[in-house]
Each structure stands twice: as C-alpha cells, then as structure tokens.
Amino acid sequence: MKQYIQTTKQFWKLLLLFLLLAITFSYAMFQGGFVSWYLFYSFLPFAVYALAIAIYPLREFKAERIISQLELNAGEKVNITLSFKRTRRFPLLYLIVEEQFADSQLLTDKSKAKKMVFPGVNRKFTIQYSIDQLPRGEHSFIGIRVKTGDLFGLFEKEVSLPLEGKILVYPAYKEIAYHPQESRFDQGSAVANERIQKDTSMSVGVREYQPGDRFSWINWKATAKRNEFMTKEFEQRRSHDILIIMDCVPTASFETVVMYTASMIRSIIQKGAQVGLLTYSGERTLIPVHGGHNHQQLLFAHLAKIKSQSTIPFSQMLEQENFQGRQYNDFMLVTAELTENLVKKAAFYANRNGQVTLFFIKKEKASLSELERNLIASARSRRVIVTIVHEKQFAKTFVEGNKG
C-alpha cells in the first residue's frame, strides 16, 4: 500500500512538471519577447534536472559500515564510518543519509546518525559519526536510508540500502573487593578472610594457557609437545562454587541489578572461585559453574542481552527450581524487590543446601521501609544473610554494616 501511494505521488508530480513546462512554453510562444522566452529557458534546466532525478536509480549506491569496536562496555563510545560508492558521476545537489536501527534506544539523539552531504559528481565519499554512552544490550543496524531531490523539492527520492550489523555492549561493572562469607547466626554474619587459592605444591594435570595464569605455572614439556602454551592444573585448597540467581522481574532498578551481578561475577572469578548464573527472562537460562576469563566473557555476553521480561515473581521462579544433588557452596540472590515469599524460599534453600546470601538493591541514599526492615530481620532469623546494596556504592558491599 505504501509503495502504491509513493508511485501515485511520483506520477502526479511528473504530470505537474510537464504542465509547468507546457505553461511556460505556451506563454513564451503567445506572448513573445525577451522576458517570456527568458522565463522559459530559465525554468528549462531545473525541469530537466528534476526529470533526471526522477529516473536516477539511487539503488546504484553501495554502502559499507565500519565500526571501531564490535564489543564494548556500557557507557563507552563507538565511532562509525559509512562509506559510499556508485558507478555514475551523476550530479547530486545534496544527499541525506540516515542510519536505521532495530533498537530505537541505541541512539537518543537521532540527529547524530542523520547527515547531509553534498557529493556533487563524486563517486565515493564517507560519513563519520559517533554514539556516546552506549546502553547495555545487543544492538542491530538494519540499513541506511538515502534521500535526495531537486532544487525546488518537486521531486524527492529515497531508498533504504540493506546493511546489517551488530554491536554487543556488555554491562558496566564496578570494582568490588569480594570475600567469601561465613554465617555465624549467633553473632550475625562475618566476612571470612580466607583467600581462595590453588595448592601450587601439587600439580594434577595440564590445560591450555589462560590470561591471568602465572609464568611460573607453564609446563614447558607439554608446551613443547603441543606447540602451544600449557599450564599446570593445580588442586584447589577449598572448593568454592557459587551460583548467582538474578531477578529479571521488570523494575526501575533492573539495570542496577544487572550491573551489580556483572560486578560480582568479575570479582568472584578474579578471586579464584567458580561461579554460575541462573536467570528467568521469558525462558530459563542456567550457565553452569566454572571459572576463568572465557567463562566471565560468556556470563557477560548473557547479561548484555538479557531483558527484564520475567512474567513470574522471583520467589515463584525459585520455587520451580530443584538444586538437590547439585553441590554449591553458596547461593547469591540479586533482587530489587524484597517480599515475604522470597524470604521464605531463601530460608528453605539455606536450611537444605547451604549458605544463601540475598543482595537487596536500593536506590542511592534510599532508606529502608518498615516492611523491608521486618523482612530483613525475618531473613536473619532464618539463616539468610542479607546485604543491602545502594546504587553507586557497590564497593561497600562487604562492609560489616551492610550485612544481616
């Protein structure tokens, strides 16, 4: 239907152009004299150019998009270069180039991705623009809209050039000094000073080198045999497997929940522990417990794409899970909503599976309500550690005053 309307408009504009030509020519023929013919010949070049624009194929343009980085962190800046080339040297007075995004939230200021250029008869030209403060997510480019016209705007043509592309924006993170926690419910909870380390006195195997491995861990014999760096695999002094369960119910603080989860994952892996992630956002996703830089990137990629699309409460999602037979030392629940059902379910896992820590996300400088205080007290009495996390204060997570 849209194409039919566009074709009809072009037809009437073309008819109007021929009508104007006929009127000016008739005026010159019947009126005669210098002025009337000057008017006709002055209008003739513009009419011819308008006709040329009407038949000029904009689809002859070939476009290429060059993105400075395909993987970034939220809040960073990306530079984009658009290159165009064509086969004909047809003169174009102007060209309006506009990016088309699948995600309307990628660019708040649309004018940055919409540029006017004056190519003239050039067959090649480039356009550059940047996007600041990238939001978390997987963002797709679907094409480029190109538009031009004649001097009077009588004929305007546009075409969408399909040109797909994607950038993955990982969640932002903050530095957190993670320490394993030990529950002492007669005196509250305390932070254990034990550092999770590998027992370097006993090698139990070899594996491929990973960023962060020490130089002294390289097994030179295995490296020579396989022609790639191999490091010794050591037995850990203490198994410390952590499963983080993130609430994906739509809330105003969801981005903070994602950022805090990413910060915790990075801190835990840097500490030498292993971590997994469980989310329910439309569909259930469980990333098994593991460690290392590659595993961190896998978790971050999932957090980059996740959306707050859970249709069931966090407590109900936990109720559907069955962790029996799976050995986790720690359960970490990250949520921005504290409810009585959630406290009950957290207490259930604390009594059956082991230690449960509930990280409660609050707005910056927001105080606890009376209901939230009562729920936190109830959780403490049921062997659940509650940590209050305020926005922009992640570093205070393991300060004694934040824990319950």
Coordinates of N, CA and C in Angstrom, one line a residue, residues 25 68 85 89 118 182 220 265 374 387 399:
F25 N 6.1 27.4 -21.9 CA 6.4 27.4 -23.3 C 5.2 28.1 -24.0
S68 N 34.2 0.9 14.9 CA 35.5 0.9 15.5 C 35.7 -0.3 16.5
K85 N 29.8 4.4 -2.5 CA 30.4 4.5 -3.8 C 29.3 4.1 -4.9
R89 N 28.7 9.3 -12.5 CA 29.0 10.6 -12.0 C 27.8 11.6 -12.2
F118 N 27.1 16.8 0.4 CA 26.9 17.4 -1.0 C 28.0 16.7 -1.9
E182 N 31.1 -16.2 55.9 CA 30.8 -17.3 56.8 C 29.6 -16.8 57.7
W220 N 56.7 -26.6 30.5 CA 57.4 -26.5 29.3 C 57.5 -27.7 28.5
I265 N 30.3 -11.1 39.5 CA 30.9 -12.2 38.7 C 32.4 -11.9 38.5
N374 N 11.5 -5.3 58.6 CA 10.9 -6.5 59.2 C 11.3 -7.8 58.4
T387 N 22.4 -8.6 52.3 CA 23.3 -7.5 52.1 C 22.6 -6.4 51.3
V399 N 31.2 -4.4 53.5 CA 31.5 -3.7 54.8 C 30.5 -4.2 55.8

